[in-house]
């Protein structure tokens, strides 16, 4: 027979807003235990922060960052145990402008994201940047996108995409 005792705390959330932007943070902690032929313990914790800022009516920026950690341990009836866990960090930053170069109906978006597995023996950092121009004129919509990403092995991938669409 297995008895399970999950427990968790509710997130601690704080938020600050101004006329131009805001800041938001939160956290979580949980603990779950199971007792029986195999005893298990699982712990999880996380912290996140996010913010945004409006420069003017045409441009704004936002960003976020989060940290996550978890650990699991199990002990079987013979006394053998195994422990596993991970810790990771993720973040992102984006910028949007509704009229770059003063051109009406044009939009620019730039996004930078990254993640890192902190306790991994292998390099595990991933970075990605994407820049996109969008322009609409009547029924015609065009976009030009440049993407660059660096994978955990250090390889760099680049792509350029142009798209034109007409609605009927």
Short mmCIF file of N, CA, C and O in Angstrom, two decimals, residues 56-155:
data_model
loop_
_atom_site.label_atom_id
_atom_site.label_comp_id
_atom_site.label_asym_id
_atom_site.label_seq_id
_atom_site.Cartn_x
_atom_site.Cartn_y
_atom_site.Cartn_z
N UNK A 56 6.79 55.30 -25.99
CA UNK A 56 5.82 56.26 -26.51
C UNK A 56 4.69 55.47 -27.15
O UNK A 56 4.66 54.25 -27.04
N UNK A 57 3.80 56.13 -27.85
CA UNK A 57 2.65 55.40 -28.39
C UNK A 57 3.03 54.45 -29.51
O UNK A 57 2.24 53.60 -29.90
N UNK A 58 4.26 54.53 -30.02
CA UNK A 58 4.68 53.68 -31.13
C UNK A 58 5.62 52.55 -30.73
O UNK A 58 5.78 51.59 -31.49
N UNK A 59 6.30 52.65 -29.60
CA UNK A 59 7.30 51.63 -29.27
C UNK A 59 7.21 51.20 -27.81
O UNK A 59 6.90 52.00 -26.93
N UNK A 60 7.48 49.91 -27.61
CA UNK A 60 7.46 49.36 -26.26
C UNK A 60 8.45 48.20 -26.17
O UNK A 60 8.86 47.62 -27.17
N UNK A 61 8.80 47.87 -24.92
CA UNK A 61 9.75 46.81 -24.65
C UNK A 61 9.22 45.96 -23.51
O UNK A 61 8.57 46.47 -22.61
N UNK A 62 9.51 44.67 -23.54
CA UNK A 62 9.14 43.80 -22.44
C UNK A 62 10.22 42.74 -22.24
O UNK A 62 10.96 42.43 -23.18
N UNK A 63 10.31 42.22 -21.04
CA UNK A 63 11.30 41.21 -20.74
C UNK A 63 10.83 40.30 -19.63
O UNK A 63 9.92 40.64 -18.86
N UNK A 64 11.44 39.14 -19.54
CA UNK A 64 11.10 38.19 -18.48
C UNK A 64 12.31 37.32 -18.17
O UNK A 64 13.19 37.15 -19.00
N UNK A 65 12.31 36.78 -16.96
CA UNK A 65 13.36 35.86 -16.55
C UNK A 65 12.75 34.90 -15.54
O UNK A 65 11.96 35.30 -14.69
N UNK A 66 13.12 33.63 -15.64
CA UNK A 66 12.61 32.65 -14.68
C UNK A 66 13.71 31.65 -14.33
O UNK A 66 14.54 31.30 -15.17
N UNK A 67 13.66 31.21 -13.10
CA UNK A 67 14.57 30.19 -12.59
C UNK A 67 13.73 29.04 -12.08
O UNK A 67 12.71 29.25 -11.42
N UNK A 68 14.15 27.83 -12.39
CA UNK A 68 13.41 26.65 -11.96
C UNK A 68 14.39 25.60 -11.45
O UNK A 68 15.45 25.39 -12.04
N UNK A 69 14.03 24.96 -10.36
CA UNK A 69 14.85 23.89 -9.80
C UNK A 69 13.94 22.77 -9.31
O UNK A 69 12.89 23.04 -8.73
N UNK A 70 14.35 21.54 -9.56
CA UNK A 70 13.59 20.42 -9.03
C UNK A 70 14.54 19.29 -8.67
O UNK A 70 15.65 19.20 -9.18
N UNK A 71 14.10 18.45 -7.74
CA UNK A 71 14.90 17.32 -7.30
C UNK A 71 13.96 16.19 -6.89
O UNK A 71 12.96 16.42 -6.21
N UNK A 72 14.29 15.00 -7.31
CA UNK A 72 13.50 13.83 -6.94
C UNK A 72 14.42 12.78 -6.33
O UNK A 72 15.55 12.60 -6.78
N UNK A 73 13.94 12.10 -5.32
CA UNK A 73 14.72 11.04 -4.69
C UNK A 73 13.79 9.87 -4.41
O UNK A 73 12.66 10.05 -3.95
N UNK A 74 14.26 8.67 -4.72
CA UNK A 74 13.47 7.49 -4.43
C UNK A 74 14.35 6.45 -3.74
O UNK A 74 15.52 6.29 -4.05
N UNK A 75 13.75 5.76 -2.77
CA UNK A 75 14.43 4.70 -2.03
C UNK A 75 13.55 3.46 -2.10
O UNK A 75 12.39 3.50 -1.71
N UNK A 76 14.12 2.35 -2.63
CA UNK A 76 13.32 1.13 -2.71
C UNK A 76 13.47 0.30 -1.42
O UNK A 76 14.24 0.65 -0.53
N UNK A 77 12.74 -0.79 -1.33
CA UNK A 77 12.70 -1.59 -0.10
C UNK A 77 14.05 -2.22 0.24
O UNK A 77 14.32 -2.54 1.39
N UNK A 78 14.94 -2.39 -0.75
CA UNK A 78 16.25 -2.97 -0.47
C UNK A 78 17.26 -1.93 0.01
O UNK A 78 18.40 -2.26 0.30
N UNK A 79 16.85 -0.67 0.06
CA UNK A 79 17.73 0.39 0.55
C UNK A 79 18.47 1.15 -0.55
O UNK A 79 19.19 2.09 -0.27
N UNK A 80 18.31 0.73 -1.80
CA UNK A 80 18.94 1.44 -2.91
C UNK A 80 18.22 2.76 -3.19
O UNK A 80 17.00 2.83 -3.13
N UNK A 81 18.99 3.78 -3.47
CA UNK A 81 18.35 5.08 -3.72
C UNK A 81 18.88 5.69 -5.01
O UNK A 81 19.99 5.39 -5.45
N UNK A 82 18.06 6.54 -5.58
CA UNK A 82 18.47 7.29 -6.76
C UNK A 82 17.99 8.73 -6.59
O UNK A 82 16.90 8.98 -6.09
N UNK A 83 18.84 9.65 -7.01
CA UNK A 83 18.53 11.08 -6.91
C UNK A 83 18.70 11.69 -8.29
O UNK A 83 19.68 11.42 -8.98
N UNK A 84 17.76 12.52 -8.68
CA UNK A 84 17.87 13.24 -9.94
C UNK A 84 17.33 14.64 -9.73
O UNK A 84 16.50 14.88 -8.86
N UNK A 85 17.81 15.56 -10.54
CA UNK A 85 17.32 16.93 -10.43
C UNK A 85 17.88 17.80 -11.53
O UNK A 85 18.77 17.40 -12.27
N UNK A 86 17.35 18.99 -11.64
CA UNK A 86 17.83 19.93 -12.63
C UNK A 86 17.57 21.36 -12.17
O UNK A 86 16.67 21.61 -11.36
N UNK A 87 18.38 22.26 -12.70
CA UNK A 87 18.21 23.68 -12.45
C UNK A 87 18.38 24.40 -13.77
O UNK A 87 19.31 24.12 -14.52
N UNK A 88 17.44 25.29 -14.07
CA UNK A 88 17.51 25.98 -15.35
C UNK A 88 17.13 27.44 -15.20
O UNK A 88 16.43 27.84 -14.28
N UNK A 89 17.63 28.22 -16.14
CA UNK A 89 17.39 29.66 -16.18
C UNK A 89 16.95 30.01 -17.60
O UNK A 89 17.60 29.59 -18.56
N UNK A 90 15.84 30.74 -17.73
CA UNK A 90 15.35 31.17 -19.03
C UNK A 90 15.06 32.66 -18.98
O UNK A 90 14.70 33.19 -17.93
N UNK A 91 15.20 33.31 -20.13
CA UNK A 91 14.90 34.73 -20.18
C UNK A 91 14.60 35.19 -21.59
O UNK A 91 14.93 34.50 -22.56
N UNK A 92 13.99 36.34 -21.68
CA UNK A 92 13.67 36.89 -22.98
C UNK A 92 13.52 38.40 -22.92
O UNK A 92 13.22 38.97 -21.87
N UNK A 93 13.74 39.03 -24.05
CA UNK A 93 13.60 40.47 -24.19
C UNK A 93 13.01 40.74 -25.56
O UNK A 93 13.44 40.16 -26.55
N UNK A 94 11.99 41.59 -25.62
CA UNK A 94 11.39 41.91 -26.92
C UNK A 94 11.16 43.41 -27.04
O UNK A 94 10.93 44.10 -26.05
N UNK A 95 11.22 43.88 -28.28
CA UNK A 95 11.01 45.29 -28.60
C UNK A 95 10.07 45.35 -29.79
O UNK A 95 10.21 44.59 -30.75
N UNK A 96 9.10 46.27 -29.73
CA UNK A 96 8.15 46.44 -30.83
C UNK A 96 8.05 47.92 -31.18
O UNK A 96 7.99 48.77 -30.28
N UNK A 97 8.02 48.20 -32.48
CA UNK A 97 7.85 49.57 -32.95
C UNK A 97 6.80 49.55 -34.05
O UNK A 97 6.88 48.75 -34.97
N UNK A 98 5.82 50.43 -33.94
CA UNK A 98 4.69 50.41 -34.87
C UNK A 98 4.88 51.25 -36.13
O UNK A 98 4.06 51.17 -37.03
N UNK A 99 5.92 52.06 -36.21
CA UNK A 99 6.15 52.86 -37.40
C UNK A 99 7.65 53.10 -37.60
O UNK A 99 8.13 54.24 -37.55
N UNK A 100 8.44 52.05 -37.86
CA UNK A 100 9.88 52.27 -38.05
C UNK A 100 10.14 53.12 -39.30
O UNK A 100 9.41 53.02 -40.29
N UNK A 101 11.15 53.95 -39.24
CA UNK A 101 11.55 54.84 -40.32
C UNK A 101 10.42 55.79 -40.72
O UNK A 101 10.44 56.36 -41.81
N UNK A 102 9.40 55.94 -39.85
CA UNK A 102 8.28 56.84 -40.13
C UNK A 102 7.33 56.33 -41.19
O UNK A 102 6.53 57.09 -41.72
N UNK A 103 7.39 55.05 -41.54
CA UNK A 103 6.54 54.48 -42.59
C UNK A 103 5.26 53.94 -41.96
O UNK A 103 5.31 53.06 -41.11
N UNK A 104 4.12 54.48 -42.37
CA UNK A 104 2.84 54.01 -41.88
C UNK A 104 2.60 52.56 -42.30
O UNK A 104 3.08 52.13 -43.35
N UNK A 105 1.86 51.82 -41.52
CA UNK A 105 1.51 50.42 -41.76
C UNK A 105 2.70 49.46 -41.68
O UNK A 105 2.58 48.30 -42.05
N UNK A 106 3.86 49.94 -41.23
CA UNK A 106 5.00 49.05 -41.06
C UNK A 106 5.18 48.79 -39.56
O UNK A 106 4.95 49.67 -38.74
N UNK A 107 5.57 47.57 -39.24
CA UNK A 107 5.84 47.19 -37.84
C UNK A 107 7.17 46.47 -37.77
O UNK A 107 7.52 45.70 -38.68
N UNK A 108 7.90 46.70 -36.69
CA UNK A 108 9.16 46.00 -36.44
C UNK A 108 9.08 45.32 -35.08
O UNK A 108 8.61 45.91 -34.11
N UNK A 109 9.52 44.07 -35.03
CA UNK A 109 9.57 43.32 -33.78
C UNK A 109 10.93 42.65 -33.68
O UNK A 109 11.41 42.06 -34.65
N UNK A 110 11.55 42.76 -32.51
CA UNK A 110 12.82 42.10 -32.26
C UNK A 110 12.70 41.32 -30.95
O UNK A 110 12.21 41.85 -29.95
N UNK A 111 13.11 40.04 -30.97
CA UNK A 111 13.01 39.20 -29.78
C UNK A 111 14.33 38.47 -29.56
O UNK A 111 14.90 37.89 -30.50
N UNK A 112 14.78 38.48 -28.33
CA UNK A 112 15.98 37.74 -27.92
C UNK A 112 15.57 36.82 -26.78
O UNK A 112 14.98 37.26 -25.80
N UNK A 113 15.84 35.52 -26.93
CA UNK A 113 15.52 34.56 -25.88
C UNK A 113 16.74 33.70 -25.61
O UNK A 113 17.58 33.49 -26.49
N UNK A 114 16.83 33.23 -24.39
CA UNK A 114 17.94 32.36 -24.02
C UNK A 114 17.55 31.43 -22.89
O UNK A 114 16.62 31.70 -22.13
N UNK A 115 18.26 30.33 -22.81
CA UNK A 115 18.05 29.39 -21.72
C UNK A 115 19.38 28.71 -21.39
O UNK A 115 20.25 28.58 -22.24
N UNK A 116 19.51 28.30 -20.14
CA UNK A 116 20.73 27.64 -19.69
C UNK A 116 20.36 26.58 -18.67
O UNK A 116 19.62 26.84 -17.73
N UNK A 117 20.88 25.38 -18.88
CA UNK A 117 20.76 24.31 -17.91
C UNK A 117 21.96 24.47 -16.97
O UNK A 117 23.09 24.20 -17.35
N UNK A 118 21.73 24.93 -15.77
CA UNK A 118 22.81 25.37 -14.88
C UNK A 118 23.69 24.23 -14.41
O UNK A 118 24.91 24.34 -14.43
N UNK A 119 23.12 23.11 -14.01
CA UNK A 119 23.92 22.06 -13.41
C UNK A 119 24.27 20.93 -14.37
O UNK A 119 24.67 19.86 -13.96
N UNK A 120 24.16 21.16 -15.65
CA UNK A 120 24.44 20.12 -16.64
C UNK A 120 25.95 20.01 -16.88
O UNK A 120 26.64 21.02 -17.01
N UNK A 121 26.48 18.78 -16.96
CA UNK A 121 27.91 18.63 -17.24
C UNK A 121 28.26 19.03 -18.67
O UNK A 121 29.39 19.38 -18.96
N UNK A 122 27.30 18.98 -19.58
CA UNK A 122 27.50 19.38 -20.97
C UNK A 122 27.06 20.84 -21.15
O UNK A 122 26.12 21.28 -20.50
N UNK A 123 27.72 21.59 -22.03
CA UNK A 123 27.24 22.96 -22.28
C UNK A 123 25.82 22.92 -22.83
O UNK A 123 25.53 22.17 -23.74
N UNK A 124 24.96 23.69 -22.24
CA UNK A 124 23.55 23.62 -22.66
C UNK A 124 22.92 25.00 -22.73
O UNK A 124 21.78 25.17 -22.35
N UNK A 125 23.65 25.96 -23.21
CA UNK A 125 23.11 27.31 -23.37
C UNK A 125 22.54 27.45 -24.78
O UNK A 125 23.18 27.08 -25.75
N UNK A 126 21.34 27.97 -24.87
CA UNK A 126 20.70 28.20 -26.16
C UNK A 126 20.31 29.67 -26.24
O UNK A 126 19.69 30.20 -25.34
N UNK A 127 20.70 30.34 -27.33
CA UNK A 127 20.35 31.74 -27.58
C UNK A 127 19.64 31.83 -28.92
O UNK A 127 19.99 31.12 -29.87
N UNK A 128 18.66 32.72 -29.00
CA UNK A 128 17.93 32.90 -30.26
C UNK A 128 17.54 34.37 -30.40
O UNK A 128 17.04 34.97 -29.46
N UNK A 129 17.76 34.94 -31.59
CA UNK A 129 17.33 36.30 -31.89
C UNK A 129 16.49 36.25 -33.16
O UNK A 129 16.81 35.54 -34.12
N UNK A 130 15.41 37.02 -33.15
CA UNK A 130 14.55 37.12 -34.32
C UNK A 130 14.15 38.57 -34.52
O UNK A 130 13.71 39.23 -33.60
N UNK A 131 14.35 39.06 -35.73
CA UNK A 131 13.92 40.41 -36.11
C UNK A 131 12.96 40.32 -37.28
O UNK A 131 13.20 39.57 -38.23
N UNK A 132 11.85 41.05 -37.20
CA UNK A 132 10.84 40.95 -38.25
C UNK A 132 10.29 42.33 -38.61
O UNK A 132 9.92 43.10 -37.74
N UNK A 133 10.26 42.61 -39.90
CA UNK A 133 9.56 43.78 -40.44
C UNK A 133 8.30 43.28 -41.13
O UNK A 133 8.34 42.34 -41.92
N UNK A 134 7.17 43.92 -40.83
CA UNK A 134 5.90 43.60 -41.48
C UNK A 134 5.34 44.89 -42.09
O UNK A 134 5.39 45.95 -41.46
N UNK A 135 4.80 44.76 -43.29
CA UNK A 135 4.23 45.92 -43.96
C UNK A 135 2.95 45.50 -44.67
O UNK A 135 2.91 44.46 -45.35
N UNK A 136 1.91 46.29 -44.52
CA UNK A 136 0.63 46.01 -45.16
C UNK A 136 0.21 47.21 -46.00
O UNK A 136 0.33 48.35 -45.57
N UNK A 137 -0.29 46.92 -47.19
CA UNK A 137 -0.81 47.96 -48.07
C UNK A 137 -2.02 47.37 -48.79
O UNK A 137 -1.87 46.50 -49.64
N UNK A 138 -3.19 47.80 -48.37
CA UNK A 138 -4.42 47.25 -48.94
C UNK A 138 -4.55 45.77 -48.62
O UNK A 138 -4.47 45.36 -47.46
N UNK A 139 -4.70 44.96 -49.66
CA UNK A 139 -4.84 43.51 -49.48
C UNK A 139 -3.50 42.78 -49.49
O UNK A 139 -3.45 41.57 -49.32
N UNK A 140 -2.40 43.51 -49.66
CA UNK A 140 -1.08 42.91 -49.72
C UNK A 140 -0.38 43.03 -48.36
O UNK A 140 -0.31 44.11 -47.78
N UNK A 141 0.12 41.91 -47.86
CA UNK A 141 0.87 41.91 -46.60
C UNK A 141 2.23 41.26 -46.86
O UNK A 141 2.32 40.20 -47.49
N UNK A 142 3.29 41.91 -46.41
CA UNK A 142 4.63 41.37 -46.60
C UNK A 142 5.34 41.29 -45.25
O UNK A 142 5.02 42.03 -44.32
N UNK A 143 6.31 40.38 -45.18
CA UNK A 143 7.14 40.30 -43.97
C UNK A 143 8.54 39.85 -44.36
O UNK A 143 8.73 39.07 -45.30
N UNK A 144 9.50 40.38 -43.64
CA UNK A 144 10.91 40.01 -43.80
C UNK A 144 11.41 39.64 -42.42
O UNK A 144 11.35 40.44 -41.48
N UNK A 145 11.89 38.40 -42.27
CA UNK A 145 12.30 37.89 -40.97
C UNK A 145 13.73 37.37 -41.03
O UNK A 145 14.08 36.64 -41.95
N UNK A 146 14.53 37.77 -40.05
CA UNK A 146 15.88 37.25 -39.89
C UNK A 146 15.94 36.54 -38.56
O UNK A 146 15.55 37.11 -37.53
N UNK A 147 16.40 35.29 -38.56
CA UNK A 147 16.54 34.51 -37.33
C UNK A 147 17.97 34.02 -37.20
O UNK A 147 18.56 33.55 -38.18
N UNK A 148 18.49 34.11 -35.98
CA UNK A 148 19.79 33.54 -35.68
C UNK A 148 19.68 32.82 -34.34
O UNK A 148 19.09 33.34 -33.40
N UNK A 149 20.25 31.63 -34.28
CA UNK A 149 20.21 30.89 -33.02
C UNK A 149 21.53 30.15 -32.83
O UNK A 149 22.15 29.70 -33.79
N UNK A 150 21.93 30.07 -31.57
CA UNK A 150 23.12 29.31 -31.20
C UNK A 150 22.66 28.18 -30.31
O UNK A 150 22.02 28.39 -29.29
N UNK A 151 22.97 26.96 -30.73
CA UNK A 151 22.53 25.76 -30.02
C UNK A 151 23.56 25.35 -28.97
O UNK A 151 24.67 25.87 -28.95
N UNK A 152 23.20 24.39 -28.09
CA UNK A 152 24.11 23.99 -27.03
C UNK A 152 25.50 23.57 -27.50
O UNK A 152 26.48 23.80 -26.81
N UNK A 153 25.63 22.99 -28.68
CA UNK A 153 26.94 22.59 -29.18
C UNK A 153 27.76 23.75 -29.70
O UNK A 153 28.92 23.58 -30.08
N UNK A 154 27.19 24.94 -29.76
CA UNK A 154 27.91 26.11 -30.27
C UNK A 154 27.66 26.39 -31.73
O UNK A 154 28.21 27.33 -32.29
N UNK A 155 26.86 25.57 -32.41
CA UNK A 155 26.60 25.79 -33.83
C UNK A 155 25.64 26.97 -34.00
O UNK A 155 24.69 27.14 -33.25
#
